[in-house]
JSON list of C-alpha atoms in Angstrom, two decimals:
[
{"chain": "X", "resi": 1, "resn": "UNK", "atom": "CA", "xyz": [-12.57, -3.45, -7.48]},
{"chain": "X", "resi": 2, "resn": "UNK", "atom": "CA", "xyz": [-10.60, -0.94, -5.51]},
{"chain": "X", "resi": 3, "resn": "UNK", "atom": "CA", "xyz": [-12.46, -1.62, -2.26]},
{"chain": "X", "resi": 4, "resn": "UNK", "atom": "CA", "xyz": [-11.79, -5.36, -2.53]},
{"chain": "X", "resi": 5, "resn": "UNK", "atom": "CA", "xyz": [-8.03, -4.88, -2.77]},
{"chain": "X", "resi": 6, "resn": "UNK", "atom": "CA", "xyz": [-8.03, -2.89, 0.46]},
{"chain": "X", "resi": 7, "resn": "UNK", "atom": "CA", "xyz": [-10.62, -5.04, 2.27]},
{"chain": "X", "resi": 8, "resn": "UNK", "atom": "CA", "xyz": [-8.08, -6.97, 4.36]},
{"chain": "X", "resi": 9, "resn": "UNK", "atom": "CA", "xyz": [-6.96, -3.78, 6.09]},
{"chain": "X", "resi": 10, "resn": "UNK", "atom": "CA", "xyz": [-8.96, -2.58, 9.08]},
{"chain": "X", "resi": 11, "resn": "UNK", "atom": "CA", "xyz": [-7.93, 1.05, 8.52]},
{"chain": "X", "resi": 12, "resn": "UNK", "atom": "CA", "xyz": [-8.89, 1.13, 4.82]},
{"chain": "X", "resi": 13, "resn": "UNK", "atom": "CA", "xyz": [-11.46, 3.86, 5.43]},
{"chain": "X", "resi": 14, "resn": "UNK", "atom": "CA", "xyz": [-8.63, 6.21, 6.44]},
{"chain": "X", "resi": 15, "resn": "UNK", "atom": "CA", "xyz": [-7.22, 6.13, 2.90]},
{"chain": "X", "resi": 16, "resn": "UNK", "atom": "CA", "xyz": [-8.19, 9.45, 1.28]},
{"chain": "X", "resi": 17, "resn": "UNK", "atom": "CA", "xyz": [-10.61, 9.22, -1.62]},
{"chain": "X", "resi": 18, "resn": "UNK", "atom": "CA", "xyz": [-7.99, 10.83, -3.86]},
{"chain": "X", "resi": 19, "resn": "UNK", "atom": "CA", "xyz": [-5.52, 8.02, -3.04]},
{"chain": "X", "resi": 20, "resn": "UNK", "atom": "CA", "xyz": [-7.73, 4.90, -2.99]},
{"chain": "X", "resi": 21, "resn": "UNK", "atom": "CA", "xyz": [-7.09, 3.77, -6.55]},
{"chain": "X", "resi": 22, "resn": "UNK", "atom": "CA", "xyz": [-3.32, 4.26, -6.25]},
{"chain": "X", "resi": 23, "resn": "UNK", "atom": "CA", "xyz": [-3.20, 2.56, -2.83]},
{"chain": "X", "resi": 24, "resn": "UNK", "atom": "CA", "xyz": [-5.22, -0.37, -4.15]},
{"chain": "X", "resi": 25, "resn": "UNK", "atom": "CA", "xyz": [-2.77, -0.70, -7.07]},
{"chain": "X", "resi": 26, "resn": "UNK", "atom": "CA", "xyz": [0.24, -0.54, -4.73]},
{"chain": "X", "resi": 27, "resn": "UNK", "atom": "CA", "xyz": [-1.27, -3.20, -2.44]},
{"chain": "X", "resi": 28, "resn": "UNK", "atom": "CA", "xyz": [-2.34, -5.39, -5.37]},
{"chain": "X", "resi": 29, "resn": "UNK", "atom": "CA", "xyz": [1.14, -5.34, -6.91]},
{"chain": "X", "resi": 30, "resn": "UNK", "atom": "CA", "xyz": [2.83, -6.00, -3.57]},
{"chain": "X", "resi": 31, "resn": "UNK", "atom": "CA", "xyz": [4.67, -2.68, -3.40]},
{"chain": "X", "resi": 32, "resn": "UNK", "atom": "CA", "xyz": [2.90, -1.86, -0.15]},
{"chain": "X", "resi": 33, "resn": "UNK", "atom": "CA", "xyz": [2.15, -4.72, 2.22]},
{"chain": "X", "resi": 34, "resn": "UNK", "atom": "CA", "xyz": [0.97, -2.82, 5.27]},
{"chain": "X", "resi": 35, "resn": "UNK", "atom": "CA", "xyz": [2.54, -2.01, 8.61]},
{"chain": "X", "resi": 36, "resn": "UNK", "atom": "CA", "xyz": [0.92, -5.18, 10.00]},
{"chain": "X", "resi": 37, "resn": "UNK", "atom": "CA", "xyz": [-1.02, -7.91, 8.19]},
{"chain": "X", "resi": 38, "resn": "UNK", "atom": "CA", "xyz": [-4.25, -5.94, 8.83]},
{"chain": "X", "resi": 39, "resn": "UNK", "atom": "CA", "xyz": [-3.19, -2.26, 8.85]},
{"chain": "X", "resi": 40, "resn": "UNK", "atom": "CA", "xyz": [-1.86, 0.17, 6.26]},
{"chain": "X", "resi": 41, "resn": "UNK", "atom": "CA", "xyz": [-1.47, 3.20, 8.51]},
{"chain": "X", "resi": 42, "resn": "UNK", "atom": "CA", "xyz": [-2.38, 5.53, 5.62]},
{"chain": "X", "resi": 43, "resn": "UNK", "atom": "CA", "xyz": [-2.22, 8.65, 7.77]},
{"chain": "X", "resi": 44, "resn": "UNK", "atom": "CA", "xyz": [1.17, 7.82, 9.24]},
{"chain": "X", "resi": 45, "resn": "UNK", "atom": "CA", "xyz": [4.60, 8.74, 7.95]},
{"chain": "X", "resi": 46, "resn": "UNK", "atom": "CA", "xyz": [6.83, 6.25, 6.14]},
{"chain": "X", "resi": 47, "resn": "UNK", "atom": "CA", "xyz": [10.33, 5.83, 7.50]},
{"chain": "X", "resi": 48, "resn": "UNK", "atom": "CA", "xyz": [13.34, 6.03, 5.19]},
{"chain": "X", "resi": 49, "resn": "UNK", "atom": "CA", "xyz": [13.66, 2.26, 5.41]},
{"chain": "X", "resi": 50, "resn": "UNK", "atom": "CA", "xyz": [10.02, 1.70, 4.45]},
{"chain": "X", "resi": 51, "resn": "UNK", "atom": "CA", "xyz": [10.34, 4.12, 1.55]},
{"chain": "X", "resi": 52, "resn": "UNK", "atom": "CA", "xyz": [13.53, 2.41, 0.37]},
{"chain": "X", "resi": 53, "resn": "UNK", "atom": "CA", "xyz": [11.78, -0.98, 0.38]},
{"chain": "X", "resi": 54, "resn": "UNK", "atom": "CA", "xyz": [8.87, 0.38, -1.68]},
{"chain": "X", "resi": 55, "resn": "UNK", "atom": "CA", "xyz": [11.26, 1.97, -4.20]},
{"chain": "X", "resi": 56, "resn": "UNK", "atom": "CA", "xyz": [13.36, -1.20, -4.42]},
{"chain": "X", "resi": 57, "resn": "UNK", "atom": "CA", "xyz": [10.27, -3.36, -4.97]},
{"chain": "X", "resi": 58, "resn": "UNK", "atom": "CA", "xyz": [9.14, -0.99, -7.72]},
{"chain": "X", "resi": 59, "resn": "UNK", "atom": "CA", "xyz": [12.50, -0.89, -9.47]},
{"chain": "X", "resi": 60, "resn": "UNK", "atom": "CA", "xyz": [13.14, -4.63, -9.30]},
{"chain": "X", "resi": 61, "resn": "UNK", "atom": "CA", "xyz": [9.62, -5.87, -9.85]},
{"chain": "X", "resi": 62, "resn": "UNK", "atom": "CA", "xyz": [9.77, -7.31, -6.34]},
{"chain": "X", "resi": 63, "resn": "UNK", "atom": "CA", "xyz": [6.04, -7.06, -5.82]},
{"chain": "X", "resi": 64, "resn": "UNK", "atom": "CA", "xyz": [3.55, -9.68, -6.99]},
{"chain": "X", "resi": 65, "resn": "UNK", "atom": "CA", "xyz": [3.59, -8.28, -10.52]},
{"chain": "X", "resi": 66, "resn": "UNK", "atom": "CA", "xyz": [6.21, -6.36, -12.43]},
{"chain": "X", "resi": 67, "resn": "UNK", "atom": "CA", "xyz": [5.56, -2.69, -11.77]}
]
């Protein structure tokens, strides 16, 4: 389920309820890999570089699955 896909991240409870399903999908597909191996920093701001990496992974299927 959704909770299982976010379980590895210690700050998973900070993900808003409205965003949990989408965040779980993004983590599951490899688009988002966290700011550290155990944190997502869901209330932080993404840098331009981080955003560019997410977009590139999405466009090229660079995550675990083709997006």
